[in-house]
Amino acid sequence: MARKSKSKLSELYLEENKDQIYENALAEIQSFELPLGTTLRSVYDDQPNAHQRFMEKLDACIRNHDREIEKMCNFHHQGFVDAITELLKVRADAEKLKVQVTDTNRRLQDAGKEVIAQTEEIIRCRVQQRNITTVVEKLQLCLPVLEMYSKLKEQMNVKRYYSALKTMEQLENQYLPRVSQYRFCQIMIENLPKLREEIKEISMSDLKDFLESIRKHSDRIGETAMKQAQQQKTFSTALQKQNNVNYGRNMHLSRNRILESKNEITLKRTFEEDDEHEEEVLTAQDLVDFSPVYRCLHIYSVLGDGEIFENYYRKQRRKQARLVLQPQSSMHETVEGYRRYFSQIVGFFVVEDHILHVTQGLVTRTYTDELWNMALSKIIAVLRTHSSYCSDPDLVLELKNLIVVFADTLQGYGFPVNRLFDLLFEIRDQYNETLLKKWSGLFRDIFEADNYSPIPVANEEEYKIVISKFPFQDPELDKQSFPKKLPMSQSVPQIYIQVKEFIYASLKFSESLHRSSTEIDDMLRKSTNLLLTRTLSSCLQNLIKKPHIGLTELVQIIINTTHLEQACKYLEDFISNITNISQVTVHTARLYGLSTFKDARHAAEGEIYTKLNQKIDEFIQIADYDWTMSESDGRASGYLMDLINFLRSTFQVFTHLPGKVAQTACMSACQHLSMSLMQMLLDSELRQISMGAIQQFNLDVIQCELFASSEPVPGFQGDTLQLAFIDLRQLLDLFMVWDWSTYLADYGQATSKYLRVNPSTALTLLEKMKDSSKKNNIFAQFRKNDRDKQKLIETVVKQLRSLVNGMSQHT
């Protein structure tokens, strides 16, 4: 029971729960809360009959609502009927009211049309006024922008590009941001970069024109700068020479007067030229407008491309520098070619120096120094090459002066030029070479024009003229009365003058080299030594070797070189007076003229010996002996007497020569004559000699010995000169006396009478006599003593041959 009652209670509880669920579902449906899916799912998720029961509950609910609606309608029906009745009554009045309202509205509309029109006009005016106010406000913002843009255009038109860039900067930073919403502003913003590029292109074009302009005007700028530097230096030098009253004080008077007059004329001319051109002095700014480069630099700096501009400018200038440093192929032919070359280089670096000092960063000192070092190396190479072609010393001197002015000009602008002055020392050597060539021609002309005879002076005036040109002193000659002759020939004072002129010419190159007086003195002495030891020495040697120079000329040449040698000390004094350097200075070089003239004198002496021997040979060649004669003519040969007379007259000319020279020449001539006569006897082509020929030959040798003993040249001791013929004398005595027994017996002894007779010589001559005897068949007709003599000759020949063979074996 209890279980049954519990089950019933459970069922009742479930039923109540289900009813409650259905009630909740209906309440949710009536509340129109969506979605209803969850509600309906709770209904259908229960027992299988839940749907039917839910529908039953739903129908019951619907019936309840219908009953409530019906009750409500029944309650309000009477009121509704009364309201309809009331509305029908008001209908007629409403129609009347509608007519009245329509009429009133029509009249009101007609009356309000004018007000509406005026109101619309007022509204339109108010809108216009507002728009005008707005426009004015906007224009007030835009007008400054437009004014700045207009200003920009105007600046572009008048080429004020730097100002235009500043205006652009103001537009971009201040004005355009205020009106950036307007289309014209966008157009302006788009145009500004184009304008900047246009300004860059225009300024770059101006820069290119500027670069082209300075390239064309570089030579004019350089010429002006060099002229100013030269005028300043000339003025300073002239003042210094004017103040230095001791300059050249001890020079020769005539030369001093010439130099002083030249200095005065130069100084006067310098002052006059300075006065004339004082107002015409131009600077680089006067010749070239530098504004394009300033403007372009500022423009690129403002645009932030300053580094690009600097690189472009330096690159272009480097290219121009290479063009300027490239010389013309014919530059070395004229001084104008060098002057144009230097002017262009100076103009280039004057412009760079100006740019360096008026701009900041475009050109730096490091850049200019690097550029100058590059240019200096090229300049030195060019000058080395082209100066080597110069053969005219005047052109080399003008080149040196141009290099000095060139160096001084650039040094004034702060460029180091020490290497240029070092180059001048190289060119100085070349200048000396050209001078030596020129003076070689002058010396040759002097020697060709000389008559090689002593200088005649008729009176005191002529004598003073000569000694004013050449330092000659001879107390013995001074005691003689006029007219008289000076020992040297005309070439001596001329050579001395030319040596001094050479020193002056060499001094011209040494000036302005920024060297001390000691260095200049050393340079002058070295160049003069070259002139003496090489040029003058070579000219003298060539002169001595010329065929037309005879013995008289050679004697005069020896006398001339003696006087020139004595004049060397005066040349040293001359150089010391020019440089104001005392000869006692430790480092002072000495002139080598002494050795030069000694060598020339020795060469002339040797040539005298040679020509004497040649002359002797000429006489010997005309000798015409009859080697088969039976007896002599009883007198010496004519050719020999002519030869002796020639030697006597020649040696009389040698009185002006130093004693040893004349003695050596005389001894050499006698020895050569003796050797020539000996060779004549021993000539292999001479097959036979008669005793008569030997006797005639002996007469000629006797004349030679008489000539030697007559002392043709003073100073020989005893019979020294006669010893030159001792070989011939002993040989001839041997054959004339026929003293073979003595010869053979005393042979090899120091006390031998025929000590100088060589067995081979005696054998040769004896065989020639033997052959002559056989050919004439004389001995066959002789008496017994003659046959004995023939046998004796054969015996002597055998003994001589044994002596000769013994000598050869001993050797």
mmCIF file of N, CA and C in Angstrom, residues 93-109:
data_model
loop_
_atom_site.group_PDB
_atom_site.id
_atom_site.type_symbol
_atom_site.label_atom_id
_atom_site.label_comp_id
_atom_site.label_asym_id
_atom_site.label_seq_id
_atom_site.Cartn_x
_atom_site.Cartn_y
_atom_site.Cartn_z
ATOM 1 N N ASP A 93 -19.572 70.301 -40.078
ATOM 2 C CA ASP A 93 -18.764 71.455 -39.641
ATOM 3 C C ASP A 93 -17.314 71.317 -40.141
ATOM 4 N N ALA A 94 -16.879 70.068 -40.184
ATOM 5 C CA ALA A 94 -15.502 69.856 -40.669
ATOM 6 C C ALA A 94 -15.366 70.238 -42.116
ATOM 7 N N GLU A 95 -16.399 70.021 -42.946
ATOM 8 C CA GLU A 95 -16.341 70.396 -44.357
ATOM 9 C C GLU A 95 -16.265 71.903 -44.484
ATOM 10 N N LYS A 96 -17.048 72.592 -43.703
ATOM 11 C CA LYS A 96 -17.022 74.066 -43.755
ATOM 12 C C LYS A 96 -15.637 74.595 -43.345
ATOM 13 N N LEU A 97 -15.155 73.958 -42.236
ATOM 14 C CA LEU A 97 -13.848 74.401 -41.747
ATOM 15 C C LEU A 97 -12.773 74.165 -42.807
ATOM 16 N N LYS A 98 -12.903 73.054 -43.527
ATOM 17 C CA LYS A 98 -11.895 72.736 -44.558
ATOM 18 C C LYS A 98 -11.913 73.773 -45.640
ATOM 19 N N VAL A 99 -13.120 74.196 -46.039
ATOM 20 C CA VAL A 99 -13.231 75.223 -47.090
ATOM 21 C C VAL A 99 -12.598 76.507 -46.604
ATOM 22 N N GLN A 100 -12.934 76.892 -45.370
ATOM 23 C CA GLN A 100 -12.382 78.143 -44.835
ATOM 24 C C GLN A 100 -10.849 78.078 -44.730
ATOM 25 N N VAL A 101 -10.386 76.890 -44.228
ATOM 26 C CA VAL A 101 -8.914 76.744 -44.074
ATOM 27 C C VAL A 101 -8.243 76.813 -45.448
ATOM 28 N N THR A 102 -8.908 76.184 -46.478
ATOM 29 C CA THR A 102 -8.317 76.207 -47.839
ATOM 30 C C THR A 102 -8.274 77.615 -48.370
ATOM 31 N N ASP A 103 -9.306 78.363 -48.149
ATOM 32 C CA ASP A 103 -9.329 79.741 -48.630
ATOM 33 C C ASP A 103 -8.302 80.579 -47.907
ATOM 34 N N THR A 104 -8.321 80.384 -46.571
ATOM 35 C CA THR A 104 -7.344 81.159 -45.791
ATOM 36 C C THR A 104 -5.906 80.814 -46.227
ATOM 37 N N ASN A 105 -5.695 79.511 -46.468
ATOM 38 C CA ASN A 105 -4.347 79.087 -46.906
ATOM 39 C C ASN A 105 -3.988 79.716 -48.254
ATOM 40 N N ARG A 106 -4.993 79.765 -49.153
ATOM 41 C CA ARG A 106 -4.722 80.359 -50.466
ATOM 42 C C ARG A 106 -4.351 81.804 -50.335
ATOM 43 N N ARG A 107 -5.156 82.523 -49.535
ATOM 44 C CA ARG A 107 -4.871 83.934 -49.356
ATOM 45 C C ARG A 107 -3.526 84.135 -48.653
ATOM 46 N N LEU A 108 -3.251 83.234 -47.702
ATOM 47 C CA LEU A 108 -1.984 83.347 -46.997
ATOM 48 C C LEU A 108 -0.805 83.081 -47.949
ATOM 49 N N GLN A 109 -0.995 82.097 -48.837
ATOM 50 C CA GLN A 109 0.081 81.796 -49.795
ATOM 51 C C GLN A 109 0.308 82.955 -50.742
#
